[in-house]
Coordinates of C-alpha atoms and ligand atoms in Angstrom, one line a residue:
M16 CA 0.0 0.0 0.0
A17 CA 1.3 3.4 -1.0
K18 CA 1.8 5.8 2.0
E19 CA 1.9 9.5 1.6
L20 CA 3.5 12.1 3.8
K21 CA 3.7 15.8 3.7
G22 CA 6.8 17.7 4.6
I23 CA 8.4 21.2 3.8
A24 CA 9.4 21.4 0.1
A25 CA 13.1 22.3 0.5
S26 CA 14.5 21.9 -3.0
D27 CA 12.7 21.6 -6.4
G28 CA 12.4 18.6 -8.5
I29 CA 11.2 15.0 -8.5
A30 CA 13.3 12.0 -7.3
I31 CA 12.3 8.4 -7.7
A32 CA 14.6 5.8 -6.2
K33 CA 15.2 3.2 -3.5
A34 CA 15.6 4.4 0.0
Y35 CA 19.0 4.6 1.7
L36 CA 18.4 4.9 5.5
L37 CA 20.8 7.2 7.2
V38 CA 19.7 6.4 10.8
E39 CA 21.4 5.1 13.9
P40 CA 21.1 1.3 13.8
D41 CA 19.5 -0.6 16.7
L42 CA 22.3 -2.5 18.3
S43 CA 20.6 -3.9 21.3
F44 CA 21.0 -7.6 22.2
E45 CA 20.4 -10.0 25.0
K46 CA 23.2 -11.9 26.9
S47 CA 22.8 -15.6 26.5
E48 CA 24.6 -18.9 26.9
V49 CA 25.8 -20.7 23.9
A50 CA 26.2 -24.6 23.6
D51 CA 28.7 -24.6 20.8
V52 CA 31.6 -22.2 21.9
E53 CA 33.8 -23.1 18.9
S54 CA 31.2 -21.9 16.3
E55 CA 30.4 -18.8 18.5
V56 CA 34.2 -17.9 18.3
K57 CA 34.0 -18.5 14.6
R58 CA 31.0 -16.2 14.3
F59 CA 33.0 -13.5 16.2
Q60 CA 36.0 -14.0 13.9
D61 CA 33.9 -13.6 10.8
A62 CA 32.4 -10.4 12.1
V63 CA 35.9 -9.1 12.8
A64 CA 37.1 -10.2 9.3
I65 CA 34.1 -8.4 7.5
S66 CA 34.7 -5.4 9.7
K67 CA 38.2 -5.2 8.6
Q68 CA 37.3 -5.4 4.9
E69 CA 34.7 -2.7 5.4
L70 CA 37.2 -0.5 7.2
E71 CA 39.8 -0.9 4.5
K72 CA 37.3 0.1 1.8
I73 CA 36.2 3.2 3.8
R74 CA 39.8 4.1 4.5
N75 CA 40.8 4.0 0.9
K76 CA 37.8 5.9 -0.2
A77 CA 38.5 8.6 2.4
A78 CA 42.1 8.8 1.4
E79 CA 41.0 9.2 -2.3
D80 CA 38.2 11.8 -1.7
L81 CA 39.4 13.7 1.4
G82 CA 43.2 13.1 1.7
E83 CA 45.5 10.9 3.7
D84 CA 45.0 12.8 7.0
K85 CA 41.2 12.1 6.9
A86 CA 42.0 8.4 6.3
Q87 CA 44.1 8.1 9.5
I88 CA 41.1 7.7 11.7
F89 CA 40.3 4.4 10.0
D90 CA 43.9 3.3 10.3
A91 CA 43.4 3.7 14.0
H92 CA 40.3 1.5 13.9
L93 CA 42.1 -1.2 11.9
L94 CA 44.9 -1.2 14.5
V95 CA 42.3 -1.9 17.2
L96 CA 40.9 -4.8 15.2
N97 CA 44.4 -6.3 14.6
D98 CA 45.3 -6.1 18.2
P99 CA 45.6 -9.6 19.8
E100 CA 45.6 -8.1 23.2
L101 CA 42.0 -7.0 22.6
V102 CA 40.7 -9.7 20.2
G103 CA 42.2 -12.6 22.3
P104 CA 40.4 -11.8 25.5
I105 CA 37.1 -11.6 23.7
E106 CA 37.5 -15.1 22.3
E107 CA 38.7 -16.2 25.8
A108 CA 35.6 -14.8 27.3
I109 CA 33.3 -16.7 24.9
K110 CA 35.1 -19.9 25.7
S111 CA 35.4 -19.6 29.5
S112 CA 31.9 -18.2 30.2
N113 CA 29.9 -19.9 27.4
V114 CA 28.5 -16.5 26.5
N115 CA 27.3 -15.2 23.1
A116 CA 29.8 -13.2 21.1
E117 CA 27.8 -10.0 21.5
S118 CA 28.1 -9.9 25.3
A119 CA 31.7 -11.1 25.3
L120 CA 32.5 -8.2 22.9
H121 CA 30.6 -5.8 24.9
D122 CA 31.8 -6.6 28.4
T123 CA 35.5 -7.1 27.4
T124 CA 35.7 -3.8 25.5
D125 CA 34.0 -2.1 28.4
T126 CA 37.0 -2.9 30.5
F127 CA 39.4 -1.5 27.9
I128 CA 37.4 1.6 27.4
A129 CA 37.2 2.3 31.1
M130 CA 41.0 1.8 31.3
F131 CA 41.8 4.1 28.5
E132 CA 39.3 6.7 29.6
G133 CA 41.0 6.9 33.0
M134 CA 44.4 7.7 31.6
D135 CA 46.0 11.2 31.9
N136 CA 47.4 11.2 28.4
E137 CA 44.9 12.7 25.9
Y138 CA 46.2 10.5 23.1
M139 CA 45.4 7.4 25.2
R140 CA 42.0 8.8 26.0
E141 CA 41.1 9.1 22.4
R142 CA 41.8 5.4 21.9
A143 CA 38.7 4.8 24.0
A144 CA 36.7 6.4 21.3
D145 CA 38.3 4.2 18.7
I146 CA 37.4 1.1 20.6
R147 CA 33.8 2.3 20.9
D148 CA 33.6 2.9 17.2
V149 CA 35.1 -0.5 16.3
R150 CA 32.8 -2.3 18.8
K151 CA 29.8 -0.8 17.1
R152 CA 30.9 -2.0 13.8
V153 CA 31.7 -5.6 14.9
L154 CA 28.4 -5.7 16.8
S155 CA 26.5 -4.5 13.8
H156 CA 27.9 -7.5 11.8
L157 CA 27.1 -10.0 14.6
L158 CA 23.5 -8.6 14.6
G159 CA 23.2 -8.4 10.9
V160 CA 22.3 -4.7 10.8
S161 CA 24.3 -2.2 8.8
I162 CA 25.9 1.1 9.8
P163 CA 25.1 3.6 7.2
N164 CA 28.0 5.4 5.5
P165 CA 26.8 8.0 2.9
S166 CA 30.3 8.3 1.4
L167 CA 30.1 4.7 0.2
I168 CA 26.7 5.0 -1.7
D169 CA 27.3 3.7 -5.2
E170 CA 23.9 3.3 -6.7
E171 CA 20.9 5.6 -7.2
V172 CA 19.1 6.3 -3.9
V173 CA 17.1 8.8 -2.0
V174 CA 18.5 9.4 1.4
V175 CA 16.0 9.1 4.3
A176 CA 17.3 10.5 7.6
E177 CA 16.1 12.0 10.9
D178 CA 18.2 15.0 10.2
L179 CA 21.3 15.9 8.1
T180 CA 24.0 18.1 9.3
P181 CA 25.6 20.5 6.8
S182 CA 28.7 18.2 6.8
D183 CA 26.5 15.1 6.2
T184 CA 25.0 16.9 3.3
A185 CA 28.5 17.9 1.9
Q186 CA 29.4 14.3 1.7
L187 CA 26.5 13.3 -0.5
N188 CA 27.5 12.3 -3.9
R189 CA 25.2 13.9 -6.4
N190 CA 25.8 11.2 -9.0
F191 CA 24.0 8.7 -6.8
V192 CA 21.9 10.6 -4.2
K193 CA 18.9 11.7 -6.2
G194 CA 17.2 13.4 -3.3
F195 CA 16.7 13.5 0.5
V196 CA 13.9 13.6 3.0
T197 CA 14.2 14.1 6.7
D198 CA 12.1 14.1 9.9
I199 CA 13.3 17.5 11.1
G200 CA 14.4 20.8 9.8
G201 CA 12.9 23.8 8.1
R202 CA 13.2 25.5 4.7
T203 CA 16.1 27.7 5.8
S204 CA 18.1 25.0 7.7
H205 CA 21.5 24.7 6.1
S206 CA 21.0 21.2 4.8
A207 CA 17.9 22.5 2.9
I208 CA 20.0 25.4 1.5
M209 CA 22.7 23.0 0.5
A210 CA 20.3 20.7 -1.3
R211 CA 19.3 23.7 -3.5
S212 CA 22.9 24.4 -4.4
L213 CA 23.5 20.7 -5.1
E214 CA 20.3 20.9 -7.2
I215 CA 18.8 17.7 -5.7
P216 CA 15.1 17.5 -4.7
A217 CA 14.6 17.6 -1.0
I218 CA 11.8 17.6 1.6
V219 CA 12.5 18.4 5.3
G220 CA 10.4 18.4 8.4
T221 CA 8.1 15.5 7.7
K222 CA 8.4 14.6 11.4
E223 CA 8.0 10.8 10.8
V224 CA 9.5 9.6 7.5
T225 CA 12.0 7.4 9.2
H226 CA 9.2 5.5 10.9
H227 CA 7.6 4.6 7.7
V228 CA 10.5 3.7 5.3
A229 CA 12.6 0.6 5.3
K230 CA 15.9 0.1 3.5
N231 CA 15.4 -0.3 -0.3
D232 CA 11.7 0.8 -0.2
M233 CA 10.7 2.7 -3.4
V234 CA 10.2 6.4 -2.6
I235 CA 9.1 9.4 -4.6
I236 CA 10.3 12.8 -3.4
D237 CA 8.2 15.6 -4.8
G238 CA 10.3 18.6 -3.9
L239 CA 8.0 21.0 -5.8
E240 CA 5.0 20.3 -3.4
G241 CA 6.6 18.7 -0.4
N242 CA 5.0 15.2 -0.8
V243 CA 6.7 11.9 -0.1
I244 CA 5.2 8.8 -1.5
I245 CA 6.4 5.4 -0.1
H246 CA 5.7 2.2 -2.1
P247 CA 4.1 4.2 -5.0
T248 CA 1.4 2.5 -7.1
E249 CA 2.0 2.2 -10.9
E250 CA -0.3 5.2 -11.5
Q251 CA 1.7 7.4 -9.0
L252 CA 5.0 6.3 -10.6
A253 CA 3.5 7.2 -14.1
H254 CA 2.2 10.6 -12.8
Y255 CA 5.4 11.6 -11.2
R256 CA 7.6 10.6 -14.2
K257 CA 5.4 13.0 -16.2
V258 CA 5.9 15.7 -13.6
Q259 CA 9.6 15.0 -13.8
T260 CA 9.6 15.4 -17.6
D261 CA 7.5 18.6 -17.5
F262 CA 9.8 20.1 -14.9
A263 CA 12.8 19.3 -17.1
A264 CA 11.1 20.9 -20.1
Q265 CA 10.3 24.0 -17.9
Q266 CA 13.9 24.2 -17.0
A267 CA 15.0 24.0 -20.6
E268 CA 12.7 26.9 -21.3
W269 CA 14.2 29.0 -18.5
E270 CA 17.7 28.1 -19.8
K271 CA 17.1 30.3 -22.8
L272 CA 17.4 33.3 -20.4
K273 CA 20.9 32.3 -19.3
N274 CA 22.9 35.0 -21.0
E275 CA 20.4 37.8 -20.6
K276 CA 20.4 40.6 -18.0
T277 CA 17.6 40.9 -15.6
V278 CA 15.3 43.7 -16.7
S279 CA 11.7 44.2 -15.7
K280 CA 9.0 44.7 -18.4
D281 CA 9.3 48.5 -17.9
G282 CA 13.1 48.4 -18.4
V283 CA 14.5 48.4 -14.9
H284 CA 17.6 46.4 -14.2
V285 CA 18.0 44.5 -11.0
E286 CA 20.9 42.2 -10.2
L287 CA 20.3 38.4 -9.9
A288 CA 23.1 37.0 -7.9
A289 CA 23.9 33.5 -6.4
N290 CA 24.6 32.2 -2.9
I291 CA 27.6 29.8 -2.8
G292 CA 29.3 27.7 -0.1
T293 CA 32.4 26.6 -2.0
P294 CA 34.4 27.6 -5.1
T295 CA 33.1 24.5 -6.9
D296 CA 29.6 26.0 -6.6
L297 CA 30.7 28.6 -9.2
T298 CA 29.9 26.0 -12.0
G299 CA 26.2 26.2 -11.0
V300 CA 26.3 30.0 -10.9
I301 CA 27.7 30.2 -14.4
A302 CA 25.4 27.4 -15.7
N303 CA 22.4 29.4 -14.4
G304 CA 23.4 32.8 -15.6
G305 CA 24.2 34.4 -12.2
E306 CA 25.2 38.0 -12.6
A307 CA 27.2 38.1 -9.4
V308 CA 27.9 36.2 -6.1
G309 CA 25.7 37.9 -3.5
L310 CA 26.7 35.6 -0.7
Y311 CA 29.7 33.4 -0.3
R312 CA 29.2 31.4 3.0
T313 CA 32.8 31.0 3.9
E314 CA 32.2 28.8 6.8
F315 CA 31.9 25.8 4.6
L316 CA 35.7 26.2 4.0
Y317 CA 36.1 25.4 7.7
M318 CA 33.8 22.3 7.7
G319 CA 34.3 18.7 7.0
R320 CA 38.0 18.8 8.2
D321 CA 39.7 18.6 11.5
N322 CA 41.7 21.8 11.7
F323 CA 41.3 25.4 10.7
P324 CA 42.1 26.3 7.1
T325 CA 45.4 28.2 6.8
E326 CA 45.6 31.7 5.5
E327 CA 47.1 30.3 2.3
E328 CA 44.3 27.8 1.8
Q329 CA 41.7 30.6 2.3
F330 CA 43.6 32.8 0.0
E331 CA 43.5 30.2 -2.8
A332 CA 39.7 29.6 -2.4
Y333 CA 38.9 33.4 -2.4
K334 CA 41.1 34.0 -5.3
A335 CA 39.5 31.1 -7.2
V336 CA 36.0 32.6 -6.7
L337 CA 37.1 36.2 -7.5
S338 CA 38.9 35.3 -10.7
G339 CA 36.2 32.7 -11.6
M340 CA 33.6 35.5 -11.6
E341 CA 35.8 37.6 -14.0
G342 CA 35.3 41.0 -12.5
K343 CA 31.7 40.5 -11.5
S344 CA 30.8 41.4 -7.9
V345 CA 31.5 38.9 -5.2
V346 CA 30.2 39.5 -1.7
V347 CA 32.2 37.3 0.7
R348 CA 30.7 36.9 4.2
T349 CA 33.2 36.5 7.0
L350 CA 33.0 33.3 9.2
D351 CA 29.5 32.6 10.4
I352 CA 30.0 29.5 12.7
G353 CA 27.5 28.7 15.5
G354 CA 23.8 28.0 15.4
D355 CA 23.4 24.8 13.3
K356 CA 27.0 25.1 11.9
T357 CA 29.6 23.7 14.2
L358 CA 33.1 22.7 13.8
P359 CA 34.3 19.5 15.4
Y360 CA 37.7 21.0 16.2
L361 CA 36.4 24.2 17.8
D362 CA 35.4 23.6 21.4
L363 CA 32.2 25.5 21.6
P364 CA 30.2 25.4 24.9
E365 CA 26.8 23.7 24.8
E366 CA 24.2 26.5 24.7
M367 CA 20.4 26.7 25.5
N368 CA 19.8 28.8 22.4
P369 CA 22.6 28.5 20.0
F370 CA 21.0 30.8 17.4
L371 CA 20.9 33.5 20.0
G372 CA 24.3 32.8 21.4
F373 CA 27.9 32.7 20.6
R374 CA 27.8 32.9 16.7
A375 CA 29.2 34.6 13.7
I376 CA 30.9 38.0 14.4
R377 CA 30.5 37.4 18.2
L378 CA 32.6 34.4 17.9
C379 CA 35.1 36.2 15.6
F380 CA 35.6 39.0 18.1
A381 CA 36.3 36.5 20.9
N382 CA 38.8 34.6 18.6
E383 CA 40.5 37.5 17.0
D384 CA 43.3 35.5 15.4
L385 CA 40.9 33.5 13.6
F386 CA 39.2 36.6 12.2
R387 CA 42.4 38.3 11.4
T388 CA 43.6 35.3 9.4
Q389 CA 40.5 35.3 7.3
L390 CA 40.6 39.1 6.7
R391 CA 44.3 38.9 5.6
A392 CA 43.4 36.1 3.2
L393 CA 40.6 38.2 1.8
L394 CA 42.6 41.4 1.5
R395 CA 45.4 39.6 -0.4
A396 CA 42.9 38.0 -2.8
S397 CA 41.2 41.3 -3.3
I398 CA 43.3 42.2 -6.4
F399 CA 41.9 39.2 -8.3
G400 CA 38.4 40.5 -8.8
N401 CA 35.6 42.7 -7.5
L402 CA 35.5 41.9 -3.8
K403 CA 32.9 43.1 -1.3
I404 CA 33.3 42.1 2.3
M405 CA 30.3 41.5 4.6
F406 CA 30.0 41.0 8.4
P407 CA 27.3 38.6 9.7
M408 CA 25.1 39.0 12.7
I409 CA 25.7 42.6 13.3
A410 CA 23.5 43.9 16.1
T411 CA 25.0 47.3 16.9
V412 CA 26.8 50.1 15.1
G413 CA 29.7 49.6 17.5
E414 CA 30.2 46.0 16.3
F415 CA 30.4 47.2 12.8
R416 CA 33.0 49.9 13.7
D417 CA 35.1 47.2 15.6
A418 CA 35.1 44.8 12.7
K419 CA 36.0 47.6 10.3
A420 CA 38.8 48.7 12.6
I421 CA 40.3 45.2 12.6
L422 CA 40.0 45.0 8.8
E423 CA 41.7 48.4 8.4
D424 CA 44.5 47.4 10.8
E425 CA 45.2 44.2 8.8
K426 CA 45.1 46.2 5.6
K427 CA 47.6 48.7 6.9
K428 CA 50.0 45.9 8.0
L429 CA 49.7 44.2 4.7
I430 CA 50.5 47.3 2.8
A431 CA 53.4 48.0 5.1
D432 CA 54.8 44.6 4.1
G433 CA 54.5 45.6 0.4
V434 CA 51.5 43.3 -0.3
E435 CA 49.1 44.8 -2.9
V436 CA 45.5 45.2 -1.7
S437 CA 42.6 46.6 -3.7
D438 CA 41.5 50.1 -2.7
S439 CA 37.9 49.7 -3.8
I440 CA 36.6 47.0 -1.5
E441 CA 33.0 47.7 -0.5
L442 CA 32.2 46.9 3.1
G443 CA 28.7 45.9 4.2
I444 CA 26.7 44.1 6.8
M445 CA 24.1 41.4 6.9
I446 CA 20.8 42.8 8.1
E447 CA 19.5 39.7 10.0
I448 CA 19.0 41.1 13.5
P449 CA 15.8 43.2 13.9
A450 CA 17.8 45.8 15.9
A451 CA 19.9 46.5 12.9
A452 CA 16.9 46.6 10.5
V453 CA 15.2 49.1 12.8
L454 CA 18.4 51.2 13.0
A455 CA 19.3 51.0 9.3
D456 CA 19.2 54.8 8.9
Q457 CA 22.2 55.1 11.2
F458 CA 24.1 52.0 9.8
A459 CA 23.5 53.4 6.3
K460 CA 25.8 56.4 7.1
E461 CA 28.8 54.1 7.7
V462 CA 28.4 51.0 5.5
D463 CA 28.7 50.7 1.7
F464 CA 25.8 48.2 1.4
F465 CA 23.3 46.0 3.2
S466 CA 22.3 42.4 2.4
I467 CA 19.1 41.3 4.1
G468 CA 19.5 37.9 5.6
T469 CA 15.9 36.9 5.9
N470 CA 16.5 33.4 7.1
D471 CA 17.6 34.8 10.4
L472 CA 15.8 38.1 10.3
I473 CA 12.5 36.2 10.1
Q474 CA 13.4 33.7 12.9
Y475 CA 14.4 36.5 15.1
T476 CA 11.5 38.8 14.4
M477 CA 8.8 36.0 14.7
A478 CA 10.8 34.4 17.6
A479 CA 10.6 31.1 15.7
D480 CA 13.6 28.8 15.6
R481 CA 14.4 28.2 11.9
M482 CA 15.3 24.5 12.7
N483 CA 12.1 23.6 14.4
E484 CA 9.4 22.1 12.2
R485 CA 6.9 22.7 14.9
V486 CA 7.0 26.4 14.5
S487 CA 7.8 26.5 10.8
Y488 CA 4.4 28.0 10.2
L489 CA 5.9 31.2 11.6
Y490 CA 8.4 31.4 8.8
Q491 CA 6.3 34.1 7.1
P492 CA 8.4 36.1 4.6
Y493 CA 5.2 37.8 3.4
N494 CA 4.1 38.8 6.8
P495 CA 3.6 42.7 6.7
S496 CA 5.9 43.0 9.7
I497 CA 8.8 41.6 7.6
L498 CA 7.9 43.6 4.6
R499 CA 8.0 46.8 6.7
L500 CA 11.4 45.9 8.0
V501 CA 12.6 45.2 4.5
K502 CA 11.2 48.5 3.3
N503 CA 12.9 50.4 6.2
V504 CA 16.3 48.9 5.3
I505 CA 16.0 49.5 1.5
D506 CA 14.8 53.1 2.0
A507 CA 17.5 53.9 4.5
S508 CA 20.2 52.7 2.1
H509 CA 18.9 54.6 -0.8
K510 CA 18.7 57.8 1.2
E511 CA 22.4 57.6 1.8
G512 CA 23.2 56.6 -1.9
K513 CA 23.9 53.0 -0.9
W514 CA 22.4 49.8 -2.2
T515 CA 20.5 46.9 -0.6
G516 CA 20.6 43.2 -1.6
M517 CA 18.9 40.2 -0.1
C518 CA 20.6 36.9 0.4
G519 CA 18.1 35.0 2.6
E520 CA 15.9 32.4 0.9
M521 CA 13.1 35.0 0.5
A522 CA 15.0 36.6 -2.4
G523 CA 14.4 33.6 -4.6
D524 CA 10.8 33.0 -3.4
Q525 CA 8.5 33.5 -6.4
T526 CA 5.7 35.1 -4.4
A527 CA 8.2 37.5 -2.7
V528 CA 10.0 38.6 -5.9
P529 CA 7.2 40.9 -7.1
L530 CA 7.0 42.5 -3.6
L531 CA 10.7 43.0 -3.4
L532 CA 10.9 44.5 -6.8
G533 CA 8.2 46.9 -5.7
L534 CA 10.0 47.7 -2.5
G535 CA 13.1 48.8 -4.5
L536 CA 15.5 45.9 -3.7
D537 CA 18.7 46.3 -5.8
E538 CA 20.2 42.8 -5.8
F539 CA 18.5 39.5 -5.3
S540 CA 20.8 36.7 -4.2
M541 CA 19.6 33.1 -4.2
S542 CA 20.4 29.5 -4.8
A543 CA 21.8 29.2 -8.3
S544 CA 18.9 26.9 -9.2
S545 CA 16.3 29.7 -8.6
I546 CA 18.0 32.3 -10.8
L547 CA 16.5 31.5 -14.2
K548 CA 12.9 31.1 -13.0
S549 CA 13.2 34.4 -11.2
R550 CA 14.6 36.1 -14.2
S551 CA 11.7 34.8 -16.2
L552 CA 9.3 36.2 -13.7
L553 CA 11.0 39.6 -13.4
K554 CA 10.8 40.1 -17.1
R555 CA 7.1 39.8 -17.0
L556 CA 6.6 42.4 -14.1
N557 CA 6.3 46.1 -14.4
K558 CA 8.2 47.7 -11.6
S559 CA 5.8 50.7 -11.4
D560 CA 2.8 48.2 -10.9
M561 CA 4.9 46.3 -8.2
E562 CA 5.4 49.6 -6.3
K563 CA 1.6 49.8 -6.0
L564 CA 1.4 46.2 -4.9
A565 CA 4.1 46.7 -2.3
A566 CA 2.4 49.8 -1.0
E567 CA -0.9 47.9 -0.6
A568 CA 0.9 44.8 0.9
L569 CA 2.5 46.9 3.6
N570 CA -1.0 47.8 4.9
Q571 CA -2.4 44.3 5.1
S572 CA -2.8 42.5 8.4
T573 CA -1.7 39.0 7.6
A574 CA 0.7 37.0 5.3
E575 CA -2.3 35.3 3.7
E576 CA -3.8 38.6 2.7
V577 CA -0.5 39.6 1.2
V578 CA -0.3 36.4 -0.9
A579 CA -3.8 37.0 -2.1
L580 CA -2.8 40.5 -3.2
V581 CA 0.2 39.3 -5.1
E582 CA -1.8 36.6 -6.9
K583 CA -4.4 39.3 -7.8
Y584 CA -1.6 41.6 -9.3
I585 CA 0.2 38.8 -11.1
A586 CA -3.1 37.6 -12.7
E587 CA -3.8 41.0 -14.0
Ligands
LIG613 C1 20.3 34.5 6.4 O1 20.3 34.5 7.6 O2 19.3 34.9 5.8 C2 21.5 34.2 5.7 C3 21.6 34.3 4.4 O3 22.5 33.5 6.3 P1 22.5 32.0 6.8 O4 21.4 31.3 6.2 O5 23.8 31.5 6.5 O6 22.3 32.2 8.3
LIG614 MG1 22.1 34.3 8.7

């Protein structure tokens, strides 16, 4: 029987494939007595042998894809499995106590784990973690359940998970992973944002998909409407294959606009820019006719590794993006770690409210060396293109002044050392904290530009965690309160002869685009996959009509009324 679930449509498109479950396996077992100890020892040895083969495969794949240093962790696991001092006592325990292999493995390794954890030496304490990992792997083979490893996927699947962290998402191989669906998350959680840059269909926040899907079940992901269909019928398969073909035809139509500028029907040019996370995302920007990079989320450079990127590594990445865009504008945002973006090697305290806590510019001020390294790399790269630097999570004018002073200081030092630095770097801030949106007139006197980060601005204005699907109904980009804040920011910048962009997800939202054009937004920055359909829409709109629409929208009471108004204007 087909089963349908509704979630939040996070990335366009249709995926039809077998399910790959990325969930923690159930490794529970009962202690029992065995009659035939020899065959129990053999069962244990077989599980060890398969675990070794598996680890070697993962090790080699990690070395190939991520480098030798990333592969070393698996070498450590192999060492554990090859250690007779550990394996021997487990076999002994099976023989002497007539117990099943699962409990001999568990009890013996517990003794070793406790011993290593009690040591003073940090290196030795880390061995306890290795033993835990290895125990989990061997146990999974004894119990016949598999531990998922997304980097080893080598056939077409849709990934089904409770949640995906940004670094899980970064590991997904686009050639095989056709889409993903999760229990938790919202449209602006970073795994959803990454799905859009990978251009794979995704649905988040279904609350329960992992309870209904088993390994290899056939699943359809309808990323256009947010529907998940498990065990589809022949009719449903046929229907969605047709939707898939129609969507591809629609995209081919939009492609024709790739080399055009974005001009409204009445001749007003606005800039359609792309959000990127890595230099490799530039391929998508160029393929989709992006006129600029409106947001480079540099934190992805710091993720999926176990140490900070050096100044040189960062310089190379920034240079690649700047030269790749051939003189077109590139807005680079300084490090925005915290919230749902963590670094395994940066020891951050557990926080009650991480999105309201030690994040972004706050964390950079407290780790000034980190900040200065990034700024130096950016300044050195500035001569390779049209660089604009933007600070995230600015709440006060004082924070902007402090960040600017540190940047100026690094610039002075570089120049004194004879390093060439561009003298036309624009300096802006993200407007994502309501305090800054309200005080935009004062900020506008000091910054060169604003970029409105609606993902955070909406969560902070509505007091609704962007990661929490239970309050996702409060993610209301069309709520008049949000529109009024956006208007305040745009007007304040224009009054000072500055410009305003938007790099939150709202900028590529097809219902919001007409409103934003009417409010006078200068630059729309979005997932590369949304650029062409937005260009197609903007070409059909008269800015003068949209100004009237926006004026009316600002005086509505609810988001629903605003949506109805947009529909009325667009239909006319
Ligand atoms: C935003 O908050 O709108 C934004 C673009 O930044 P991020 O999604 O990375 O927090
Ligand atoms: Mg933000």
